[in-house]
Short mmCIF file of N, CA and C in Angstrom, two decimals:
data_model
loop_
_atom_site.label_atom_id
_atom_site.label_comp_id
_atom_site.label_asym_id
_atom_site.label_seq_id
_atom_site.Cartn_x
_atom_site.Cartn_y
_atom_site.Cartn_z
N THR A 4 27.09 36.17 15.54
CA THR A 4 28.47 36.30 15.13
C THR A 4 29.41 35.82 16.21
N GLY A 5 29.03 36.00 17.47
CA GLY A 5 29.87 35.54 18.57
C GLY A 5 29.99 34.03 18.60
N ILE A 6 28.89 33.36 18.26
CA ILE A 6 28.91 31.89 18.23
C ILE A 6 29.85 31.43 17.13
N ALA A 7 29.76 32.09 15.96
CA ALA A 7 30.65 31.75 14.85
C ALA A 7 32.10 31.96 15.26
N ALA A 8 32.37 33.08 15.93
CA ALA A 8 33.73 33.39 16.36
C ALA A 8 34.23 32.34 17.34
N ASN A 9 33.42 31.99 18.32
CA ASN A 9 33.86 31.01 19.31
C ASN A 9 34.02 29.62 18.72
N LYS A 10 33.16 29.26 17.76
CA LYS A 10 33.33 27.97 17.10
C LYS A 10 34.60 27.98 16.26
N SER A 11 34.92 29.15 15.67
CA SER A 11 36.17 29.28 14.92
C SER A 11 37.36 29.07 15.85
N ILE A 12 37.27 29.67 17.04
CA ILE A 12 38.35 29.55 18.02
C ILE A 12 38.51 28.09 18.43
N ALA A 13 37.39 27.46 18.76
CA ALA A 13 37.44 26.09 19.25
C ALA A 13 37.97 25.11 18.21
N SER A 14 37.55 25.30 16.97
CA SER A 14 37.93 24.35 15.93
C SER A 14 39.20 24.74 15.19
N GLY A 15 39.57 26.03 15.26
CA GLY A 15 40.72 26.50 14.49
C GLY A 15 40.39 26.66 13.03
N GLN A 16 39.10 26.51 12.67
CA GLN A 16 38.66 26.62 11.29
C GLN A 16 37.65 27.76 11.17
N THR A 17 37.46 28.20 9.94
CA THR A 17 36.50 29.26 9.69
C THR A 17 35.09 28.71 9.78
N VAL A 18 34.18 29.44 10.47
CA VAL A 18 32.79 29.03 10.61
C VAL A 18 31.92 30.14 10.02
N LYS A 19 30.95 29.77 9.19
CA LYS A 19 30.04 30.74 8.59
C LYS A 19 28.86 30.97 9.52
N ILE A 20 28.47 32.22 9.68
CA ILE A 20 27.33 32.53 10.53
C ILE A 20 26.05 31.95 9.93
N ALA A 21 25.99 31.85 8.60
CA ALA A 21 24.80 31.31 7.94
C ALA A 21 24.54 29.86 8.38
N ASP A 22 25.60 29.16 8.79
CA ASP A 22 25.43 27.79 9.28
C ASP A 22 24.82 27.78 10.68
N LEU A 23 24.88 28.91 11.38
CA LEU A 23 24.41 28.97 12.76
C LEU A 23 23.03 29.62 12.90
N VAL A 24 22.75 30.63 12.09
CA VAL A 24 21.48 31.36 12.18
C VAL A 24 20.82 31.36 10.81
N PRO A 25 19.66 30.71 10.66
CA PRO A 25 18.98 30.69 9.37
C PRO A 25 18.62 32.10 8.93
N GLY A 26 18.78 32.38 7.66
CA GLY A 26 18.37 33.67 7.13
C GLY A 26 19.48 34.70 7.06
N ILE A 27 20.64 34.42 7.64
CA ILE A 27 21.73 35.40 7.60
C ILE A 27 22.78 34.87 6.62
N VAL A 28 23.17 35.72 5.72
CA VAL A 28 24.25 35.37 4.81
C VAL A 28 25.41 36.29 5.13
N ARG A 29 26.49 35.74 5.61
CA ARG A 29 27.65 36.51 6.02
C ARG A 29 28.90 35.86 5.47
N PRO A 30 29.96 36.63 5.32
CA PRO A 30 31.22 36.04 4.85
C PRO A 30 31.83 35.15 5.94
N ASP A 31 32.86 34.41 5.56
CA ASP A 31 33.56 33.57 6.52
C ASP A 31 34.20 34.43 7.59
N TYR A 32 34.21 33.91 8.81
CA TYR A 32 34.87 34.59 9.91
C TYR A 32 36.19 33.89 10.17
N PRO A 33 37.26 34.65 10.26
CA PRO A 33 38.54 34.01 10.60
C PRO A 33 38.55 33.62 12.07
N ALA A 34 39.45 32.70 12.42
CA ALA A 34 39.59 32.32 13.81
C ALA A 34 39.97 33.56 14.61
N MET A 35 39.41 33.68 15.81
CA MET A 35 39.65 34.85 16.64
C MET A 35 40.40 34.44 17.90
N PRO A 36 40.88 35.44 18.65
CA PRO A 36 41.54 35.13 19.91
C PRO A 36 40.59 34.45 20.89
N GLY A 37 41.09 34.02 22.02
CA GLY A 37 40.31 33.27 23.00
C GLY A 37 39.06 33.96 23.50
N ARG A 38 38.23 33.20 24.19
CA ARG A 38 36.93 33.67 24.67
C ARG A 38 37.05 34.87 25.61
N ASP A 39 38.15 35.01 26.30
CA ASP A 39 38.31 36.12 27.23
C ASP A 39 38.28 37.47 26.54
N SER A 40 38.52 37.51 25.26
CA SER A 40 38.53 38.79 24.56
C SER A 40 37.16 39.18 24.01
N ALA A 41 36.15 38.32 24.16
CA ALA A 41 34.81 38.66 23.68
C ALA A 41 34.26 39.84 24.47
N VAL A 42 33.63 40.76 23.77
CA VAL A 42 33.09 41.96 24.40
C VAL A 42 31.64 42.14 24.01
N THR A 43 30.94 42.99 24.75
CA THR A 43 29.58 43.33 24.38
C THR A 43 29.62 44.48 23.39
N LEU A 44 28.50 44.77 22.78
CA LEU A 44 28.45 45.82 21.78
C LEU A 44 28.37 47.20 22.42
N PRO A 45 29.34 48.06 22.18
CA PRO A 45 29.26 49.40 22.74
C PRO A 45 28.30 50.29 21.97
N MET A 46 28.03 49.96 20.70
CA MET A 46 27.23 50.87 19.88
C MET A 46 25.73 50.79 20.17
N CYS A 47 25.25 49.75 20.79
CA CYS A 47 23.81 49.57 20.99
C CYS A 47 23.54 49.24 22.45
N ALA A 48 23.60 50.22 23.28
CA ALA A 48 23.48 49.97 24.71
C ALA A 48 22.05 49.69 25.13
N THR A 49 21.07 50.13 24.37
CA THR A 49 19.69 49.97 24.78
C THR A 49 18.85 49.41 23.66
N TRP A 50 17.64 48.97 24.05
CA TRP A 50 16.65 48.48 23.09
C TRP A 50 16.38 49.56 22.04
N HIS A 51 16.20 50.79 22.48
CA HIS A 51 15.88 51.89 21.56
C HIS A 51 16.97 52.06 20.52
N GLN A 52 18.22 52.04 20.94
CA GLN A 52 19.31 52.20 19.99
C GLN A 52 19.39 51.00 19.05
N ALA A 53 19.11 49.81 19.54
CA ALA A 53 19.19 48.61 18.71
C ALA A 53 18.15 48.65 17.59
N ARG A 54 17.02 49.30 17.81
CA ARG A 54 16.00 49.39 16.76
C ARG A 54 16.50 50.14 15.54
N HIS A 55 17.54 50.96 15.72
CA HIS A 55 18.03 51.79 14.62
C HIS A 55 19.18 51.14 13.86
N VAL A 56 19.59 49.95 14.26
CA VAL A 56 20.60 49.23 13.50
C VAL A 56 19.91 48.67 12.27
N THR A 57 20.37 49.07 11.09
CA THR A 57 19.66 48.69 9.87
C THR A 57 20.31 47.55 9.12
N ASN A 58 21.48 47.14 9.53
CA ASN A 58 22.05 45.97 8.87
C ASN A 58 23.02 45.23 9.78
N VAL A 59 23.18 43.97 9.49
CA VAL A 59 24.03 43.12 10.30
C VAL A 59 25.49 43.44 10.05
N GLU A 60 25.79 44.15 8.94
CA GLU A 60 27.16 44.54 8.66
C GLU A 60 27.75 45.34 9.81
N LYS A 61 26.96 46.26 10.36
CA LYS A 61 27.45 47.08 11.47
C LYS A 61 27.75 46.20 12.68
N LEU A 62 26.90 45.21 12.91
CA LEU A 62 27.10 44.34 14.06
C LEU A 62 28.32 43.45 13.89
N SER A 63 28.65 43.09 12.66
CA SER A 63 29.75 42.16 12.43
C SER A 63 31.11 42.77 12.73
N LYS A 64 31.17 44.10 12.87
CA LYS A 64 32.44 44.75 13.17
C LYS A 64 32.83 44.54 14.63
N HIS A 65 31.89 44.05 15.43
CA HIS A 65 32.14 43.84 16.85
C HIS A 65 32.21 42.35 17.16
N LYS A 66 33.01 42.01 18.15
CA LYS A 66 33.09 40.63 18.59
C LYS A 66 31.93 40.41 19.56
N LEU A 67 31.05 39.50 19.23
CA LEU A 67 29.88 39.25 20.07
C LEU A 67 30.11 38.04 20.96
N ASP A 68 29.82 38.18 22.21
CA ASP A 68 29.89 37.07 23.15
C ASP A 68 28.59 36.29 23.03
N PRO A 69 28.62 35.03 22.57
CA PRO A 69 27.38 34.27 22.39
C PRO A 69 26.67 33.98 23.70
N GLY A 70 27.37 34.11 24.82
CA GLY A 70 26.74 33.88 26.10
C GLY A 70 26.05 35.12 26.65
N SER A 71 26.08 36.20 25.88
CA SER A 71 25.46 37.44 26.33
C SER A 71 24.05 37.56 25.76
N ALA A 72 23.07 37.55 26.66
CA ALA A 72 21.68 37.71 26.23
C ALA A 72 21.49 39.06 25.57
N ARG A 73 22.19 40.08 26.06
CA ARG A 73 22.09 41.42 25.51
C ARG A 73 22.51 41.43 24.03
N ASN A 74 23.60 40.75 23.71
CA ASN A 74 24.06 40.70 22.32
C ASN A 74 23.06 39.96 21.44
N GLN A 75 22.49 38.88 21.95
CA GLN A 75 21.48 38.15 21.18
C GLN A 75 20.27 39.05 20.92
N ARG A 76 19.92 39.85 21.91
CA ARG A 76 18.79 40.78 21.77
C ARG A 76 19.07 41.81 20.69
N ILE A 77 20.26 42.39 20.71
CA ILE A 77 20.62 43.42 19.73
C ILE A 77 20.62 42.83 18.33
N LEU A 78 21.21 41.67 18.16
CA LEU A 78 21.22 41.03 16.85
C LEU A 78 19.80 40.69 16.42
N GLY A 79 19.00 40.17 17.34
CA GLY A 79 17.61 39.84 17.03
C GLY A 79 16.82 41.07 16.59
N LEU A 80 17.03 42.19 17.26
CA LEU A 80 16.32 43.42 16.90
C LEU A 80 16.75 43.95 15.53
N ALA A 81 18.04 43.84 15.25
CA ALA A 81 18.52 44.27 13.94
C ALA A 81 17.89 43.40 12.84
N LEU A 82 17.82 42.10 13.08
CA LEU A 82 17.20 41.19 12.12
C LEU A 82 15.71 41.48 11.97
N LEU A 83 15.06 41.79 13.09
CA LEU A 83 13.64 42.13 13.05
C LEU A 83 13.42 43.38 12.21
N LYS A 84 14.26 44.37 12.40
CA LYS A 84 14.14 45.61 11.63
C LYS A 84 14.28 45.34 10.13
N MET A 85 15.08 44.34 9.78
CA MET A 85 15.27 43.98 8.37
C MET A 85 14.20 43.01 7.90
N ASN A 86 13.20 42.73 8.77
CA ASN A 86 12.09 41.84 8.47
C ASN A 86 12.55 40.39 8.25
N ARG A 87 13.61 40.01 8.91
CA ARG A 87 14.08 38.62 8.89
C ARG A 87 13.53 37.94 10.13
N LEU A 88 12.24 37.65 10.09
CA LEU A 88 11.52 37.20 11.27
C LEU A 88 12.04 35.87 11.82
N GLU A 89 12.32 34.93 10.96
CA GLU A 89 12.78 33.61 11.38
C GLU A 89 14.11 33.72 12.11
N ALA A 90 15.05 34.47 11.53
CA ALA A 90 16.36 34.64 12.16
C ALA A 90 16.24 35.44 13.46
N ALA A 91 15.37 36.45 13.47
CA ALA A 91 15.17 37.24 14.69
C ALA A 91 14.59 36.38 15.80
N ALA A 92 13.62 35.55 15.47
CA ALA A 92 13.02 34.66 16.47
C ALA A 92 14.07 33.69 17.01
N SER A 93 14.95 33.23 16.15
CA SER A 93 16.02 32.32 16.57
C SER A 93 16.93 32.99 17.60
N CYS A 94 17.31 34.24 17.33
CA CYS A 94 18.15 34.98 18.29
C CYS A 94 17.42 35.21 19.60
N LEU A 95 16.15 35.56 19.52
CA LEU A 95 15.39 35.82 20.74
C LEU A 95 15.22 34.54 21.56
N ARG A 96 15.05 33.42 20.89
CA ARG A 96 14.95 32.14 21.62
C ARG A 96 16.26 31.83 22.34
N ARG A 97 17.39 32.10 21.67
CA ARG A 97 18.69 31.89 22.31
C ARG A 97 18.85 32.80 23.53
N ARG A 98 18.39 34.03 23.38
CA ARG A 98 18.47 34.98 24.48
C ARG A 98 17.67 34.47 25.68
N ILE A 99 16.49 33.93 25.41
CA ILE A 99 15.64 33.41 26.48
C ILE A 99 16.27 32.17 27.11
N GLU A 100 16.96 31.35 26.31
CA GLU A 100 17.66 30.19 26.87
C GLU A 100 18.74 30.62 27.85
N ILE A 101 19.42 31.72 27.53
CA ILE A 101 20.51 32.22 28.38
C ILE A 101 19.95 32.78 29.69
N GLU A 102 18.91 33.60 29.57
CA GLU A 102 18.29 34.22 30.75
C GLU A 102 16.77 34.12 30.60
N PRO A 103 16.17 33.04 31.09
CA PRO A 103 14.75 32.77 30.83
C PRO A 103 13.74 33.56 31.64
N ASN A 104 14.16 34.32 32.63
CA ASN A 104 13.20 34.94 33.53
C ASN A 104 12.98 36.43 33.28
N HIS A 105 13.03 36.84 32.03
CA HIS A 105 12.76 38.23 31.67
C HIS A 105 11.44 38.27 30.89
N ALA A 106 10.42 38.81 31.50
CA ALA A 106 9.10 38.86 30.88
C ALA A 106 9.12 39.62 29.55
N GLU A 107 9.85 40.72 29.51
CA GLU A 107 9.89 41.54 28.30
C GLU A 107 10.39 40.73 27.10
N TRP A 108 11.34 39.86 27.34
CA TRP A 108 11.91 39.08 26.25
C TRP A 108 10.91 38.07 25.71
N HIS A 109 10.12 37.48 26.59
CA HIS A 109 9.07 36.55 26.14
C HIS A 109 8.02 37.32 25.33
N ASN A 110 7.72 38.53 25.77
CA ASN A 110 6.76 39.37 25.04
C ASN A 110 7.30 39.70 23.65
N GLU A 111 8.56 40.08 23.55
CA GLU A 111 9.16 40.39 22.25
C GLU A 111 9.11 39.19 21.31
N LEU A 112 9.43 38.01 21.85
CA LEU A 112 9.36 36.79 21.04
C LEU A 112 7.92 36.56 20.59
N GLY A 113 6.96 36.74 21.49
CA GLY A 113 5.55 36.58 21.13
C GLY A 113 5.14 37.52 20.00
N GLU A 114 5.62 38.75 20.03
CA GLU A 114 5.29 39.71 18.97
C GLU A 114 5.81 39.24 17.62
N ILE A 115 7.02 38.70 17.60
CA ILE A 115 7.58 38.18 16.34
C ILE A 115 6.79 36.96 15.87
N LEU A 116 6.49 36.06 16.79
CA LEU A 116 5.73 34.86 16.43
C LEU A 116 4.35 35.24 15.89
N LEU A 117 3.75 36.26 16.47
CA LEU A 117 2.44 36.72 15.99
C LEU A 117 2.56 37.28 14.58
N GLN A 118 3.63 38.01 14.30
CA GLN A 118 3.86 38.50 12.93
C GLN A 118 4.02 37.36 11.95
N GLN A 119 4.54 36.23 12.43
CA GLN A 119 4.72 35.05 11.58
C GLN A 119 3.45 34.21 11.50
N GLN A 120 2.37 34.69 12.12
CA GLN A 120 1.09 33.97 12.17
C GLN A 120 1.19 32.67 12.96
N ASN A 121 2.17 32.58 13.83
CA ASN A 121 2.35 31.41 14.69
C ASN A 121 1.65 31.70 16.02
N THR A 122 0.33 31.65 16.00
CA THR A 122 -0.44 32.08 17.16
C THR A 122 -0.29 31.14 18.37
N ALA A 123 -0.13 29.86 18.14
CA ALA A 123 -0.01 28.92 19.26
C ALA A 123 1.24 29.23 20.09
N GLU A 124 2.38 29.41 19.44
CA GLU A 124 3.61 29.73 20.16
C GLU A 124 3.57 31.15 20.72
N ALA A 125 2.92 32.06 20.00
CA ALA A 125 2.78 33.44 20.49
C ALA A 125 1.98 33.45 21.79
N LEU A 126 0.90 32.67 21.84
CA LEU A 126 0.11 32.58 23.07
C LEU A 126 0.98 32.10 24.23
N ASP A 127 1.79 31.08 23.98
CA ASP A 127 2.68 30.56 25.03
C ASP A 127 3.65 31.64 25.51
N ALA A 128 4.23 32.38 24.57
CA ALA A 128 5.20 33.42 24.93
C ALA A 128 4.54 34.53 25.75
N PHE A 129 3.36 34.98 25.33
CA PHE A 129 2.67 36.04 26.07
C PHE A 129 2.23 35.55 27.45
N GLN A 130 1.77 34.30 27.53
CA GLN A 130 1.37 33.76 28.83
C GLN A 130 2.57 33.66 29.77
N ARG A 131 3.72 33.28 29.23
CA ARG A 131 4.94 33.22 30.06
C ARG A 131 5.34 34.62 30.53
N ALA A 132 5.22 35.61 29.65
CA ALA A 132 5.53 36.99 30.04
C ALA A 132 4.63 37.42 31.20
N ILE A 133 3.36 37.07 31.12
CA ILE A 133 2.41 37.43 32.17
C ILE A 133 2.72 36.68 33.46
N GLU A 134 3.13 35.42 33.37
CA GLU A 134 3.52 34.66 34.57
C GLU A 134 4.68 35.36 35.28
N LEU A 135 5.63 35.87 34.49
CA LEU A 135 6.81 36.51 35.06
C LEU A 135 6.53 37.91 35.59
N ASP A 136 5.63 38.64 34.94
CA ASP A 136 5.31 40.01 35.36
C ASP A 136 3.85 40.32 35.02
N PRO A 137 2.93 39.96 35.91
CA PRO A 137 1.50 40.11 35.62
C PRO A 137 0.99 41.55 35.66
N GLU A 138 1.82 42.49 36.03
CA GLU A 138 1.38 43.88 36.18
C GLU A 138 1.61 44.74 34.95
N VAL A 139 2.04 44.16 33.85
CA VAL A 139 2.31 44.94 32.63
C VAL A 139 1.12 44.80 31.67
N ALA A 140 0.45 45.92 31.43
CA ALA A 140 -0.74 45.93 30.59
C ALA A 140 -0.45 45.46 29.16
N LEU A 141 0.70 45.80 28.63
CA LEU A 141 1.06 45.43 27.25
C LEU A 141 1.01 43.92 27.05
N TYR A 142 1.48 43.15 28.02
CA TYR A 142 1.50 41.70 27.88
C TYR A 142 0.08 41.15 27.79
N HIS A 143 -0.82 41.68 28.60
CA HIS A 143 -2.22 41.26 28.56
C HIS A 143 -2.88 41.69 27.25
N TYR A 144 -2.53 42.88 26.80
CA TYR A 144 -3.04 43.38 25.52
C TYR A 144 -2.62 42.44 24.38
N ASN A 145 -1.34 42.12 24.33
CA ASN A 145 -0.84 41.23 23.26
C ASN A 145 -1.50 39.86 23.33
N LEU A 146 -1.70 39.36 24.55
CA LEU A 146 -2.39 38.09 24.71
C LEU A 146 -3.82 38.19 24.18
N GLY A 147 -4.52 39.29 24.50
CA GLY A 147 -5.88 39.50 24.02
C GLY A 147 -5.97 39.59 22.51
N VAL A 148 -5.04 40.30 21.90
CA VAL A 148 -5.02 40.42 20.43
C VAL A 148 -4.78 39.05 19.80
N THR A 149 -3.93 38.26 20.42
CA THR A 149 -3.64 36.92 19.89
C THR A 149 -4.87 36.02 20.02
N TYR A 150 -5.55 36.08 21.16
CA TYR A 150 -6.79 35.31 21.32
C TYR A 150 -7.81 35.74 20.27
N LYS A 151 -7.87 37.03 20.00
CA LYS A 151 -8.80 37.53 18.98
C LYS A 151 -8.48 36.92 17.62
N LYS A 152 -7.20 36.85 17.28
CA LYS A 152 -6.80 36.24 16.00
C LYS A 152 -7.19 34.77 15.94
N CYS A 153 -7.20 34.13 17.12
CA CYS A 153 -7.58 32.71 17.20
C CYS A 153 -9.09 32.52 17.31
N LYS A 154 -9.84 33.62 17.29
CA LYS A 154 -11.30 33.62 17.43
C LYS A 154 -11.75 33.05 18.77
N ARG A 155 -10.94 33.26 19.78
CA ARG A 155 -11.27 32.87 21.14
C ARG A 155 -11.70 34.14 21.87
N TYR A 156 -12.90 34.57 21.58
CA TYR A 156 -13.36 35.90 21.97
C TYR A 156 -13.54 36.08 23.48
N ASP A 157 -13.99 35.05 24.19
CA ASP A 157 -14.15 35.18 25.64
C ASP A 157 -12.80 35.40 26.32
N GLU A 158 -11.80 34.63 25.89
CA GLU A 158 -10.46 34.78 26.47
C GLU A 158 -9.85 36.12 26.08
N ALA A 159 -10.12 36.55 24.85
CA ALA A 159 -9.62 37.87 24.40
C ALA A 159 -10.23 38.97 25.25
N THR A 160 -11.53 38.86 25.52
CA THR A 160 -12.21 39.85 26.35
C THR A 160 -11.59 39.92 27.74
N ALA A 161 -11.31 38.78 28.33
CA ALA A 161 -10.71 38.74 29.67
C ALA A 161 -9.32 39.38 29.67
N ALA A 162 -8.49 39.03 28.70
CA ALA A 162 -7.12 39.57 28.65
C ALA A 162 -7.14 41.08 28.41
N LEU A 163 -7.98 41.53 27.48
CA LEU A 163 -8.05 42.96 27.18
C LEU A 163 -8.62 43.74 28.36
N SER A 164 -9.58 43.16 29.06
CA SER A 164 -10.13 43.81 30.25
C SER A 164 -9.06 43.96 31.33
N THR A 165 -8.22 42.95 31.47
CA THR A 165 -7.13 43.03 32.44
C THR A 165 -6.15 44.13 32.05
N ALA A 166 -5.86 44.23 30.76
CA ALA A 166 -4.96 45.30 30.28
C ALA A 166 -5.53 46.67 30.64
N ILE A 167 -6.84 46.83 30.45
CA ILE A 167 -7.49 48.10 30.77
C ILE A 167 -7.50 48.35 32.27
N ASP A 168 -7.71 47.31 33.06
CA ASP A 168 -7.67 47.45 34.52
C ASP A 168 -6.29 47.94 34.98
N LEU A 169 -5.25 47.42 34.33
CA LEU A 169 -3.89 47.80 34.70
C LEU A 169 -3.51 49.19 34.21
N LYS A 170 -4.08 49.59 33.08
CA LYS A 170 -3.77 50.91 32.51
C LYS A 170 -5.06 51.48 31.93
N THR A 171 -5.73 52.28 32.73
CA THR A 171 -7.07 52.76 32.34
C THR A 171 -7.06 53.70 31.14
N THR A 172 -5.91 54.21 30.76
CA THR A 172 -5.82 55.10 29.59
C THR A 172 -5.37 54.37 28.33
N TYR A 173 -5.45 53.05 28.32
CA TYR A 173 -4.94 52.23 27.21
C TYR A 173 -5.96 52.23 26.07
N VAL A 174 -5.89 53.22 25.22
CA VAL A 174 -6.86 53.43 24.14
C VAL A 174 -6.90 52.23 23.19
N ALA A 175 -5.75 51.72 22.81
CA ALA A 175 -5.71 50.58 21.88
C ALA A 175 -6.43 49.37 22.48
N ALA A 176 -6.30 49.17 23.78
CA ALA A 176 -6.98 48.05 24.43
C ALA A 176 -8.49 48.24 24.41
N TYR A 177 -8.96 49.48 24.62
CA TYR A 177 -10.40 49.75 24.52
C TYR A 177 -10.91 49.46 23.12
N LYS A 178 -10.16 49.86 22.11
CA LYS A 178 -10.58 49.62 20.72
C LYS A 178 -10.65 48.13 20.42
N GLN A 179 -9.63 47.40 20.85
CA GLN A 179 -9.62 45.95 20.63
C GLN A 179 -10.75 45.27 21.38
N LEU A 180 -11.00 45.72 22.61
CA LEU A 180 -12.08 45.14 23.41
C LEU A 180 -13.43 45.38 22.74
N MET A 181 -13.62 46.57 22.19
CA MET A 181 -14.87 46.87 21.48
C MET A 181 -15.01 45.96 20.25
N ALA A 182 -13.92 45.79 19.50
CA ALA A 182 -13.95 44.93 18.32
C ALA A 182 -14.24 43.48 18.71
N VAL A 183 -13.61 43.01 19.77
CA VAL A 183 -13.83 41.63 20.22
C VAL A 183 -15.27 41.43 20.67
N THR A 184 -15.79 42.41 21.39
CA THR A 184 -17.18 42.33 21.86
C THR A 184 -18.14 42.25 20.69
N LEU A 185 -17.92 43.10 19.69
CA LEU A 185 -18.78 43.07 18.49
C LEU A 185 -18.66 41.76 17.75
N LEU A 186 -17.44 41.28 17.58
CA LEU A 186 -17.23 39.99 16.90
C LEU A 186 -17.91 38.86 17.66
N GLY A 187 -17.82 38.91 18.98
CA GLY A 187 -18.47 37.89 19.80
C GLY A 187 -19.98 37.89 19.61
N PHE A 188 -20.58 39.08 19.60
CA PHE A 188 -22.03 39.18 19.38
C PHE A 188 -22.41 38.68 17.99
N ILE A 189 -21.63 39.05 16.99
CA ILE A 189 -21.90 38.62 15.62
C ILE A 189 -21.83 37.11 15.51
N MET A 190 -20.77 36.53 16.09
CA MET A 190 -20.62 35.07 16.01
C MET A 190 -21.75 34.34 16.72
N LYS A 191 -22.17 34.84 17.88
CA LYS A 191 -23.30 34.23 18.61
C LYS A 191 -24.58 34.35 17.80
N GLY A 192 -24.79 35.50 17.16
CA GLY A 192 -25.96 35.68 16.31
C GLY A 192 -25.96 34.75 15.12
N LEU A 193 -24.82 34.56 14.50
CA LEU A 193 -24.71 33.66 13.36
C LEU A 193 -24.99 32.21 13.77
N ARG A 194 -24.54 31.83 14.97
CA ARG A 194 -24.78 30.47 15.44
C ARG A 194 -26.28 30.24 15.67
N ARG A 195 -26.96 31.27 16.16
CA ARG A 195 -28.41 31.14 16.38
C ARG A 195 -29.18 31.01 15.08
N ILE A 196 -28.73 31.73 14.06
CA ILE A 196 -29.37 31.69 12.75
C ILE A 196 -29.18 30.32 12.09
N SER A 197 -28.01 29.74 12.26
CA SER A 197 -27.70 28.46 11.59
C SER A 197 -28.48 27.36 12.11
#
């Protein structure tokens, strides 16, 4: 919405948000005052609060600064909650363009891409998250689950093992590692039979 507002300001004409973000249908935005009046969202200060935004209508009541990664994150999370994966991924990509060195943001993008069955891009996003912060077990776990979906069992085993090394109480990682190990044995057995 902030991009639409700023384009309205720059052009003096009404700009539709649907022209800027695929998947969002919003009414026309009137031209707004200059960029100096753009503010961040007071209603969603944290990731946790943003998860509870159930519609973009609430967000449209606020002037969003398109240069704010935080605002892109909040909008992306609201879209994700509404299962608008394509639009959410678009917002998260913009957020990463603004501030590219946040591992958590790459991980969030990877999770959305994985939901879209876009495993190649999800792998890239999770690998980038790990490059930025290799000590977070969740990033290794997500990478392992993605490798498992790609049937790359050796790489999945390595990533899940790293997740367990970083967080020894990671029950979900143990379960995934057990599943990957079994799948690996089954696939090797099938290859021998063929």
